[in-house]
Amino acid sequence: MAAMARRRALLTGWGRTSPTAATVWRPRTAEEAASLLRAAAREPAAARRGAIARGLGRSYGDAAQCAGGAVLDCADLAPGYRLDPGRALVTASAGTSLAELMAHLLPRGFFLPVVPGTRHVTVGGAIGADIHGKNHHADSSFGAHVRALRILTPDGAHREASPGTDPELFWATVGGMGLTGVVTEATFSVVPVETSAMRVDIDRVPDLDAALALMSAHDADYPYSVCWVDLLARGPALGRGVLTRARHARAGELAPAARRDPLAYAPRAVAAAPPHVPPRLLDTWSVRAFNAAYYARAPRRGRGRIQQLSSFFHPLDAVRGWNRLYGPRGLVQYQFALPFGAEEELRRVVAALAAARAPSFLTVLKRLGPGTPAPLSFPIPGWTLALDLPAELPGLAALLHRLDERVLAAGGRIYLAKDSRARAAAVHAMYPRLEEWRALRSRVDPDGVLVSDLARRLEL
Amino acid sequence: MRNAVGAVDSVLVLGGRSEIGAAVAERLVRDGARRVALAARGAADSAGIAEVAARLRAAGASEVHPLEFDAARPETHAAVVEAAAELVGDLDAVVDAFGVLGDQAAFEADPAAAAAAATATYTGHVSAGLAVARRLREQGHGTLVVLSSVAGVRVRRANFVYGSAKAGLDGFAQGLGDALHGSGARVLLVRPGYVRTRMSAHVSAAPFPATPGQVADAVAEGLRTGAETVWVPRRLRLVFAGMRALPRPLWRRLPR
Ligand SMILES: Cc1cc2nc3c(=O)[nH]c(=O)nc-3n(C[C@H](O)[C@H](O)[C@H](O)COP(=O)(O)OP(=O)(O)OC[C@H]3O[C@@H](n4cnc5c(N)ncnc54)[C@H](O)[C@@H]3O)c2cc1C
Ligand SMILES: NC(=O)c1ccc[n+]([C@@H]2O[C@H](COP(=O)([O-])OP(=O)(O)OC[C@H]3O[C@@H](n4cnc5c(N)ncnc54)[C@H](OP(=O)(O)O)[C@@H]3O)[C@@H](O)[C@H]2O)c1
């Protein structure tokens, strides 16, 4: 067999900030991946640079980077998946992308239990970050739907973990940001659907309180719910937005022409961001104009609209490489969660962002439901707000540190998969079960072979 | 690690008693750095180093380590860099802040002293810079901040021993930056004009003077933006574009 492909490369996350160099390997089998981990473990402690798994690099910061070490790109790792339609279970290799799985599952009448705002993430990445989707309030995060994992630990052992067998390793790996092992395969449940379309209700919400009230009162009626927020609106319009709630459409609800092939699914990227973008394209003015137009265009109250699944879940995927629109300095995503009861603090944070004229046009508010038992999983019952900001924004570091302090004081936390700039101490305080997770990690990785730039930066 | 907004976790200052070096370190600590190594001659029992260390702790550093370093002993430089990495972990930012301005007239009277100063201002940076570069390349990230000077941009009669050494250092840093391109490691070249410190106290201020704090701000900004070169103050870049074009007979007659 030919040698494993490898190259020395500069890597970043989706935000395109903080590039670091690593040797990127593409193991084709679990055995090849095991040999890479063993090689990383053999390095003398003083010179050890470690290893980390990487999916499609859609985490925004440095989670899937390992400066000076080995990055295991999982794309070629024993590719394959199978659907057991009777039990509604899928077993997939960790490098499989959700895009590929959706294209396979939908025509067969199934959908993934959780999808993030882009379909270009891998099963391994979905588990490493314990991702959540628009249905978190109803269905929790990806980890809640996983039945079994095959995990390669730094000693080269292939382990099986599930909520029943070795629950500690299982839950430390869910949300564990790749630091407990390389997931090679996962089995998870999928949900039956009649169509590949969504039945969507849209409401323009004039301010934050209206959004919170509507979501609190009626989220239970919808499996999917999310609110886009105009973060540049101030005064009485503070936190105004567009609330979108949906469920999978039933075959009878489709237009007659679409009923012939209700499960047809052919998503495409319709545009690509240009390779060179002028600096400060997305500044306060352009974003204000976009937000105002987006808000004005939304119907005050729309009911029962039938929408293609890809345009409901993954509108951003229609523009390939949209992260380049932020220019060469890249973007910072800030996502935090606050528990129920901290609505007043949420309002203050939104007001602080509006006062700072934070030019974010991808601001999303979501109600979170029950979390998983995973110690490092991000979602807690409450609210989460996610926003994108240009990394070059003056005063960004200080602004976000102030927000971190508020979030921490109110019992909240930030999302590691999005982070590229938090301070270690703040994150330690936000994740009170970090010690418990570390204890488990030291069981499977006593020598600290698995390490990422994120883990170094945040001293995980 | 350097984060998305330019803050670092660890700093090594070569020339740990340097006023500018200390100001840069303090600024990086205020921006989030926790671990610092201060490398200087006789660092272990130096009151000056202790003073800088106390300042850095007050600014929020959790660890400040003194480290023995002599620019005139190039054979030790690789070991100094390794020792620093053992103390503070990955070197996120290395501030190369040592050098000797000296007195031009005295140098002309004592050529050996001039050569020794040139070692501290130029050749010592070659060995230290290459040792740092090797470490940064291995770790796949990190920034070497090199304190050059406008004195090296166009060398003047008034301080040509220092100026020529700075010219060498400036060229070395540019070449090293190019050599590191694509490695994850970078060089940030800093070209201050006149900065009032103990080094420059004996010469009168040149136009557009700056403070060590302003140099520190420029370095922090350069780390944030990923710049290759920063001038302090910024307008010196334009000034020196003009200076470079001055005819030699005129340049020769410039005061100081
Ligand atoms: C436009 C956009 C929208 C997004 N929307 C959402 C959202 O709505 N909800 C949400 O939760 N997230 C969202 N994300 C974040 C994204 O879902 C997560 O960062 C996800 O982890 C990315 O998967 P990836 O395959 O790209 O993994 P990478 O980014 O490559 O890696 C992410 C982490 O997973 C680990 N990992 C990857 N593969 C493995 C493996 N085989 N074994 C063990 N660990 C592994 C890595 O080490 C790393 O720590 C969004 C991202 C983008 C760009
Ligand atoms: N001040 C200015 O106007 C100005 C302008 C442009 C550029 N710069 C540059 O900025 C850097 C810092 O200067 P500064 O103003 O902060 O001056 P400084 O306080 O005098 O610092 C220079 C440092 O270099 C150290 N040094 C000299 N010879 C050494 C040797 N052989 N080995 C180890 N260390 C040695 C000195 O150490 P000791 O404490 O042991 O003497 C001193 O701490 C220098 O490179 C300087 O050339 C300064």
Coordinates of C-alpha atoms in Angstrom, one line a residue, chain A:
Chain A
M1 CA 0.0 0.0 0.0
A2 CA 1.3 3.5 -0.8
A3 CA 2.4 5.7 2.0
M4 CA 0.0 7.9 3.8
A5 CA -0.3 11.4 2.2
R6 CA 1.1 14.1 4.3
R7 CA 2.1 17.7 3.9
R8 CA 3.4 20.6 6.0
A9 CA 0.6 23.2 5.9
L10 CA -0.6 26.4 7.5
L11 CA -4.0 25.8 9.0
T12 CA -6.7 28.1 10.4
G13 CA -10.3 27.6 11.3
W14 CA -13.3 29.1 9.4
G15 CA -12.5 32.5 10.9
R16 CA -9.1 32.5 9.1
T17 CA -7.3 34.0 12.1
S18 CA -4.1 32.7 13.8
P19 CA -2.6 30.4 11.2
T20 CA -0.1 27.8 12.5
A21 CA 1.9 25.1 10.8
A22 CA 1.5 21.4 11.3
T23 CA 2.1 18.2 9.5
V24 CA -1.2 17.2 8.0
W25 CA -1.7 13.4 7.6
R26 CA -4.5 11.7 5.9
P27 CA -4.8 8.3 7.5
R28 CA -6.8 5.8 5.4
T29 CA -7.5 3.2 8.1
A30 CA -7.9 3.2 11.8
E31 CA -4.6 1.3 12.0
E32 CA -2.8 4.1 10.1
A33 CA -4.3 6.7 12.5
A34 CA -3.2 4.5 15.4
S35 CA 0.3 4.4 14.2
L36 CA 0.3 8.2 13.9
L37 CA -0.8 8.6 17.5
R38 CA 1.7 6.1 18.7
A39 CA 4.5 8.0 16.8
A40 CA 3.3 11.2 18.4
A41 CA 3.4 9.5 21.9
R42 CA 6.9 8.2 21.3
E43 CA 8.4 11.7 20.9
P44 CA 10.5 12.6 23.9
A45 CA 8.3 14.7 26.3
A46 CA 10.4 17.9 25.8
A47 CA 10.1 17.8 22.1
R48 CA 6.5 16.4 21.9
R49 CA 4.2 18.5 19.7
G50 CA 1.2 16.2 19.9
A51 CA -1.6 15.4 17.5
I52 CA -5.3 16.3 16.9
A53 CA -8.1 15.2 14.6
R54 CA -9.5 17.6 12.1
G55 CA -12.7 17.4 10.1
L56 CA -13.7 20.1 7.6
G57 CA -12.2 22.9 9.7
R58 CA -15.5 24.6 10.2
S59 CA -14.9 25.4 13.8
Y60 CA -14.1 29.1 13.8
G61 CA -11.0 29.2 15.8
D62 CA -8.0 27.0 16.5
A63 CA -9.7 23.8 17.7
A64 CA -8.6 21.6 14.8
Q65 CA -5.0 23.0 14.7
C66 CA -1.9 21.6 16.4
A67 CA 1.0 23.9 15.8
G68 CA 4.3 22.0 15.1
G69 CA 2.5 18.7 15.6
A70 CA 0.4 16.2 13.6
V71 CA -3.1 17.0 12.4
L72 CA -5.1 13.9 11.4
D73 CA -7.4 15.0 8.5
C74 CA -10.1 12.4 8.8
A75 CA -11.5 12.8 5.2
D76 CA -10.0 9.5 4.0
L77 CA -10.4 7.6 7.2
A78 CA -12.1 4.3 6.2
P79 CA -14.8 6.3 4.3
G80 CA -18.3 4.8 4.3
Y81 CA -21.7 4.7 6.0
R82 CA -24.7 2.5 6.2
L83 CA -28.3 3.2 7.0
D84 CA -30.4 0.7 8.9
P85 CA -33.8 1.9 7.9
G86 CA -35.7 -0.5 10.2
R87 CA -34.0 0.9 13.3
A88 CA -33.5 4.4 11.9
L89 CA -29.8 4.2 12.7
V90 CA -26.8 5.3 10.7
T91 CA -23.2 4.1 11.2
A92 CA -20.7 6.4 9.5
S93 CA -17.0 6.9 9.5
A94 CA -15.9 10.0 11.3
G95 CA -14.7 11.9 8.3
T96 CA -18.1 11.6 6.5
S97 CA -19.6 15.1 6.0
L98 CA -23.2 15.8 7.0
A99 CA -23.7 17.1 3.4
E100 CA -22.9 13.7 2.0
L101 CA -25.1 12.0 4.6
M102 CA -28.0 14.3 3.9
A103 CA -27.8 13.6 0.2
H104 CA -27.9 9.9 0.9
L105 CA -30.6 9.9 3.6
L106 CA -33.2 12.3 2.3
P107 CA -34.1 10.4 -0.8
R108 CA -34.6 7.4 1.5
G109 CA -36.9 9.3 3.8
F110 CA -34.5 10.1 6.7
F111 CA -33.0 13.3 8.1
L112 CA -30.1 13.9 10.5
P113 CA -31.1 14.4 14.1
V114 CA -29.2 17.7 14.4
V115 CA -27.7 19.9 11.7
P116 CA -25.6 23.1 12.3
G117 CA -25.8 26.2 10.2
T118 CA -23.6 24.6 7.6
R119 CA -23.8 21.1 6.2
H120 CA -20.0 21.0 5.5
V121 CA -19.0 19.5 8.9
T122 CA -18.0 16.0 9.6
V123 CA -19.5 13.4 11.9
G124 CA -16.3 13.6 14.0
G125 CA -16.6 17.4 14.2
A126 CA -20.2 17.1 15.1
I127 CA -19.3 14.9 18.0
G128 CA -16.1 16.7 19.1
A129 CA -18.1 20.0 19.5
D130 CA -21.4 18.3 20.4
I131 CA -23.1 20.5 17.9
H132 CA -26.6 21.9 18.3
G133 CA -29.1 23.0 15.7
K134 CA -32.3 24.9 15.3
N135 CA -34.1 22.1 17.1
H136 CA -32.0 22.2 20.3
H137 CA -35.0 23.3 22.4
A138 CA -36.8 20.1 21.4
D139 CA -34.1 17.6 20.6
S140 CA -30.9 18.6 22.5
S141 CA -27.5 18.3 20.8
F142 CA -25.9 15.8 18.5
G143 CA -24.4 13.7 21.3
A144 CA -27.9 12.9 22.6
H145 CA -28.5 10.9 19.4
V146 CA -25.3 9.0 19.3
R147 CA -25.6 5.3 20.3
A148 CA -22.0 4.2 20.0
L149 CA -18.5 5.5 19.2
R150 CA -15.3 3.8 18.1
I151 CA -12.5 5.8 19.5
L152 CA -8.8 5.6 19.0
T153 CA -6.9 6.6 22.1
P154 CA -3.2 7.7 22.2
D155 CA -2.0 4.3 23.4
G156 CA -3.1 3.0 20.0
A157 CA -6.1 1.2 21.4
H158 CA -9.4 1.0 19.6
R159 CA -12.2 1.5 22.1
E160 CA -15.9 1.2 22.0
A161 CA -17.9 3.6 24.0
S162 CA -21.6 4.2 24.4
P163 CA -23.8 5.8 27.0
G164 CA -24.1 2.2 28.4
T165 CA -20.5 0.9 28.1
D166 CA -17.8 3.3 29.3
P167 CA -20.1 6.3 29.7
E168 CA -17.2 8.4 31.1
L169 CA -15.2 8.0 27.9
F170 CA -18.3 8.4 25.7
W171 CA -19.4 11.7 27.3
A172 CA -15.9 13.1 27.6
T173 CA -15.5 12.6 23.9
V174 CA -18.8 14.2 23.1
G175 CA -17.9 17.9 23.3
G176 CA -14.3 16.9 24.1
M177 CA -12.9 18.8 21.1
G178 CA -10.9 15.9 19.9
L179 CA -8.8 15.8 23.1
T180 CA -9.8 12.3 24.3
G181 CA -9.1 10.4 21.1
V182 CA -9.8 10.2 17.5
V183 CA -13.3 9.1 16.7
T184 CA -13.2 6.7 13.8
E185 CA -16.8 5.7 13.5
A186 CA -20.2 6.7 15.1
T187 CA -23.6 5.1 15.2
F188 CA -26.5 7.5 15.7
S189 CA -30.2 7.7 15.2
V190 CA -31.9 9.5 12.2
V191 CA -35.4 10.8 11.9
P192 CA -38.0 9.8 9.3
V193 CA -39.3 12.5 7.1
E194 CA -42.0 12.5 4.3
T195 CA -40.4 15.3 2.3
S196 CA -37.2 17.3 1.8
A197 CA -39.1 20.5 2.4
M198 CA -39.9 22.6 5.4
R199 CA -43.1 24.2 6.5
V200 CA -42.1 27.6 7.8
D201 CA -43.8 30.3 9.9
I202 CA -42.1 33.7 9.9
D203 CA -42.6 36.6 12.4
R204 CA -41.0 39.9 12.4
V205 CA -40.3 40.8 16.0
P206 CA -40.0 44.5 16.9
D207 CA -37.6 44.1 19.8
L208 CA -35.8 41.6 21.9
D209 CA -38.5 41.2 24.5
A210 CA -41.0 40.3 21.8
A211 CA -38.6 37.7 20.4
L212 CA -38.0 36.2 23.9
A213 CA -41.7 36.2 24.6
L214 CA -42.7 34.5 21.3
M215 CA -40.0 31.9 21.6
S216 CA -40.9 31.1 25.2
A217 CA -44.6 30.8 24.6
H218 CA -44.6 28.8 21.3
D219 CA -41.2 27.1 20.7
A220 CA -42.8 23.9 22.0
D221 CA -45.1 23.9 19.0
Y222 CA -42.2 23.7 16.5
P223 CA -39.2 21.4 16.3
Y224 CA -37.1 24.1 14.7
S225 CA -36.9 27.7 15.8
V226 CA -34.4 30.4 15.4
C227 CA -34.3 34.2 15.5
W228 CA -32.1 36.4 13.3
V229 CA -31.3 39.6 15.2
D230 CA -30.5 43.1 13.9
L231 CA -27.7 43.9 16.2
L232 CA -27.3 47.4 15.0
A233 CA -30.9 48.5 15.9
R234 CA -30.9 50.6 19.1
G235 CA -33.3 52.3 21.3
P236 CA -36.9 50.9 21.3
A237 CA -35.9 48.6 18.3
L238 CA -33.1 47.0 20.3
G239 CA -32.9 43.4 19.4
R240 CA -35.5 43.5 16.7
G241 CA -35.4 40.5 14.4
V242 CA -37.0 37.9 12.3
L243 CA -38.2 34.7 14.0
T244 CA -38.4 31.6 11.8
R245 CA -40.0 28.4 13.1
A246 CA -40.6 25.3 11.1
R247 CA -41.3 21.6 10.9
H248 CA -40.7 19.1 8.2
A249 CA -43.4 19.4 5.5
R250 CA -45.8 16.5 4.9
A251 CA -46.1 15.2 1.4
G252 CA -49.7 16.5 1.1
E253 CA -48.5 20.0 1.9
L254 CA -46.3 20.3 -1.2
A255 CA -47.3 21.9 -4.5
P256 CA -48.7 19.3 -6.8
A257 CA -45.7 19.3 -9.1
A258 CA -43.4 18.7 -6.1
R259 CA -45.5 15.8 -4.8
R260 CA -44.2 13.5 -7.5
D261 CA -40.8 13.5 -5.9
P262 CA -41.3 14.8 -2.4
L263 CA -37.9 13.7 -1.2
A264 CA -35.9 15.3 -4.0
Y265 CA -32.8 17.0 -2.6
A266 CA -30.2 18.8 -4.8
P267 CA -28.5 21.6 -2.9
R268 CA -26.0 23.7 -4.7
A269 CA -23.7 26.6 -4.1
V270 CA -25.0 29.4 -6.3
A271 CA -22.1 31.8 -5.8
A272 CA -18.6 32.0 -4.5
A273 CA -17.0 34.9 -2.6
P274 CA -14.3 36.6 -4.8
P275 CA -10.8 35.6 -3.9
H276 CA -9.8 39.2 -3.1
V277 CA -12.0 41.4 -1.0
P278 CA -11.4 45.0 -0.1
P279 CA -10.7 45.6 3.5
R280 CA -13.5 46.7 5.7
L281 CA -16.2 45.6 3.3
L282 CA -18.3 44.5 6.2
D283 CA -18.3 47.6 8.3
T284 CA -21.0 49.2 10.4
W285 CA -22.5 51.0 7.3
S286 CA -22.8 48.1 5.0
V287 CA -24.1 45.8 7.7
R288 CA -26.6 48.4 8.9
A289 CA -27.9 48.6 5.3
F290 CA -28.1 44.9 5.0
N291 CA -29.8 44.4 8.3
A292 CA -32.4 47.2 7.7
A293 CA -33.2 45.7 4.3
Y294 CA -33.4 42.1 5.6
Y295 CA -35.7 43.2 8.4
A296 CA -37.9 45.2 6.1
R297 CA -38.1 42.4 3.5
A298 CA -39.3 39.9 6.0
P299 CA -43.1 39.4 6.2
R300 CA -44.7 40.8 9.4
R301 CA -46.3 37.4 9.8
G302 CA -46.0 34.6 7.3
R303 CA -47.6 31.2 7.8
G304 CA -47.2 27.8 6.3
R305 CA -44.6 28.7 3.7
I306 CA -43.0 25.7 2.0
Q307 CA -39.3 26.1 1.7
Q308 CA -36.5 23.9 0.5
L309 CA -34.6 22.2 3.3
S310 CA -31.3 23.6 2.2
S311 CA -32.4 27.2 2.1
F312 CA -34.0 26.8 5.5
F313 CA -31.1 25.2 7.2
H314 CA -28.1 26.2 5.2
P315 CA -28.6 29.5 3.4
L316 CA -25.0 30.4 4.0
D317 CA -23.8 27.4 2.1
A318 CA -25.2 28.9 -1.1
V319 CA -22.2 31.3 -1.1
R320 CA -19.0 29.3 -1.2
G321 CA -16.2 30.7 0.9
W322 CA -18.3 33.5 2.4
N323 CA -15.8 33.8 5.2
R324 CA -13.5 35.5 2.8
L325 CA -15.9 38.5 2.7
Y326 CA -14.3 39.5 6.0
G327 CA -11.0 40.2 4.2
P328 CA -7.5 39.0 4.9
R329 CA -7.7 39.5 8.7
G330 CA -10.7 37.2 9.1
L331 CA -13.6 37.1 11.4
V332 CA -14.3 36.3 15.0
Q333 CA -17.4 34.5 16.0
Y334 CA -18.8 35.1 19.5
Q335 CA -21.3 32.6 20.8
F336 CA -22.4 32.4 24.4
A337 CA -25.3 30.8 26.3
L338 CA -27.1 32.2 29.3
P339 CA -29.4 30.2 31.6
F340 CA -33.1 30.8 31.8
G341 CA -33.6 33.6 34.3
A342 CA -30.7 35.7 32.9
E343 CA -32.9 37.4 30.3
E344 CA -32.1 40.8 31.8
E345 CA -28.4 40.1 31.4
L346 CA -29.0 39.0 27.8
R347 CA -30.7 42.3 27.1
R348 CA -27.7 44.1 28.6
V349 CA -25.3 42.2 26.4
V350 CA -27.3 42.9 23.3
A351 CA -27.5 46.6 24.3
A352 CA -23.7 46.6 24.9
L353 CA -23.2 45.2 21.4
A354 CA -25.6 47.6 19.8
A355 CA -23.9 50.5 21.7
A356 CA -20.5 49.3 20.4
R357 CA -22.1 49.3 16.9
A358 CA -20.8 45.8 16.4
P359 CA -21.2 45.2 12.7
S360 CA -22.6 41.6 12.8
F361 CA -25.1 40.6 10.1
L362 CA -25.2 37.0 11.1
T363 CA -26.6 37.4 14.6
V364 CA -28.7 34.4 15.7
L365 CA -30.7 34.0 18.9
K366 CA -31.8 30.5 19.9
R367 CA -33.6 28.9 22.8
L368 CA -31.7 26.0 24.2
G369 CA -33.4 22.9 25.7
P370 CA -31.9 20.2 27.9
G371 CA -28.2 19.5 27.6
T372 CA -26.3 16.2 27.4
P373 CA -24.3 14.7 30.3
A374 CA -21.1 15.7 28.5
P375 CA -18.9 17.8 30.9
L376 CA -17.7 20.1 28.1
S377 CA -20.8 20.3 26.0
F378 CA -21.8 23.9 25.4
P379 CA -25.6 24.1 25.4
I380 CA -27.3 24.6 28.8
P381 CA -31.1 25.3 29.1
G382 CA -31.5 28.9 28.3
W383 CA -30.6 31.2 25.5
T384 CA -27.7 31.4 23.0
L385 CA -26.6 34.3 20.9
A386 CA -24.1 33.9 18.1
L387 CA -22.5 36.8 16.1
D388 CA -19.8 37.3 13.6
L389 CA -17.5 40.3 13.8
P390 CA -14.5 41.3 11.7
A391 CA -11.3 40.5 13.5
E392 CA -9.9 43.9 12.6
L393 CA -12.7 45.7 14.5
P394 CA -10.9 48.2 16.8
G395 CA -11.5 47.4 20.5
L396 CA -12.8 44.0 19.7
A397 CA -10.6 42.2 22.3
A398 CA -11.7 44.5 25.2
L399 CA -15.3 44.4 24.1
L400 CA -15.5 40.6 24.1
H401 CA -13.6 40.3 27.4
R402 CA -16.2 42.5 29.0
L403 CA -19.0 40.4 27.6
D404 CA -17.2 37.2 28.8
E405 CA -17.3 38.6 32.3
R406 CA -21.0 39.4 32.1
V407 CA -21.7 35.9 30.7
L408 CA -19.6 34.3 33.4
A409 CA -21.2 36.2 36.2
A410 CA -24.7 35.3 34.9
G411 CA -23.8 31.6 35.0
G412 CA -23.3 31.3 31.2
R413 CA -20.5 30.2 29.0
I414 CA -19.0 30.6 25.5
Y415 CA -18.8 27.9 22.8
L416 CA -15.4 26.4 22.4
A417 CA -16.0 25.5 18.7
K418 CA -16.4 29.2 17.9
D419 CA -13.8 30.6 20.2
S420 CA -10.5 32.1 19.0
R421 CA -9.8 34.7 21.6
A422 CA -11.0 33.9 25.1
R423 CA -8.8 33.8 28.2
A424 CA -8.0 30.5 29.9
A425 CA -9.2 31.6 33.3
A426 CA -12.6 32.8 32.1
V427 CA -13.2 29.5 30.2
H428 CA -12.2 27.4 33.2
A429 CA -14.7 29.3 35.3
M430 CA -17.4 28.9 32.7
Y431 CA -17.0 25.1 32.5
P432 CA -17.2 24.0 36.2
R433 CA -17.0 20.4 35.2
L434 CA -13.6 20.9 33.5
E435 CA -11.8 19.0 36.3
E436 CA -14.0 16.0 36.0
W437 CA -13.4 16.0 32.3
R438 CA -9.6 16.3 32.8
A439 CA -9.6 13.4 35.1
L440 CA -11.1 11.2 32.4
R441 CA -8.8 12.5 29.8
S442 CA -5.7 11.7 31.9
R443 CA -7.1 8.1 32.1
V444 CA -6.9 7.7 28.3
D445 CA -4.1 10.2 27.5
P446 CA -1.8 10.4 30.6
D447 CA 1.1 11.9 28.6
G448 CA -0.9 14.7 26.9
V449 CA -0.4 13.4 23.3
L450 CA -3.6 14.9 22.1
V451 CA -3.4 18.6 22.0
S452 CA -4.7 21.5 19.9
D453 CA -3.9 25.2 19.6
L454 CA -7.2 25.7 21.4
A455 CA -6.2 23.4 24.2
R456 CA -2.8 25.1 24.6
R457 CA -4.4 28.6 24.5
L458 CA -7.2 27.8 26.9
E459 CA -5.0 25.4 29.1
L460 CA -7.7 22.7 28.9

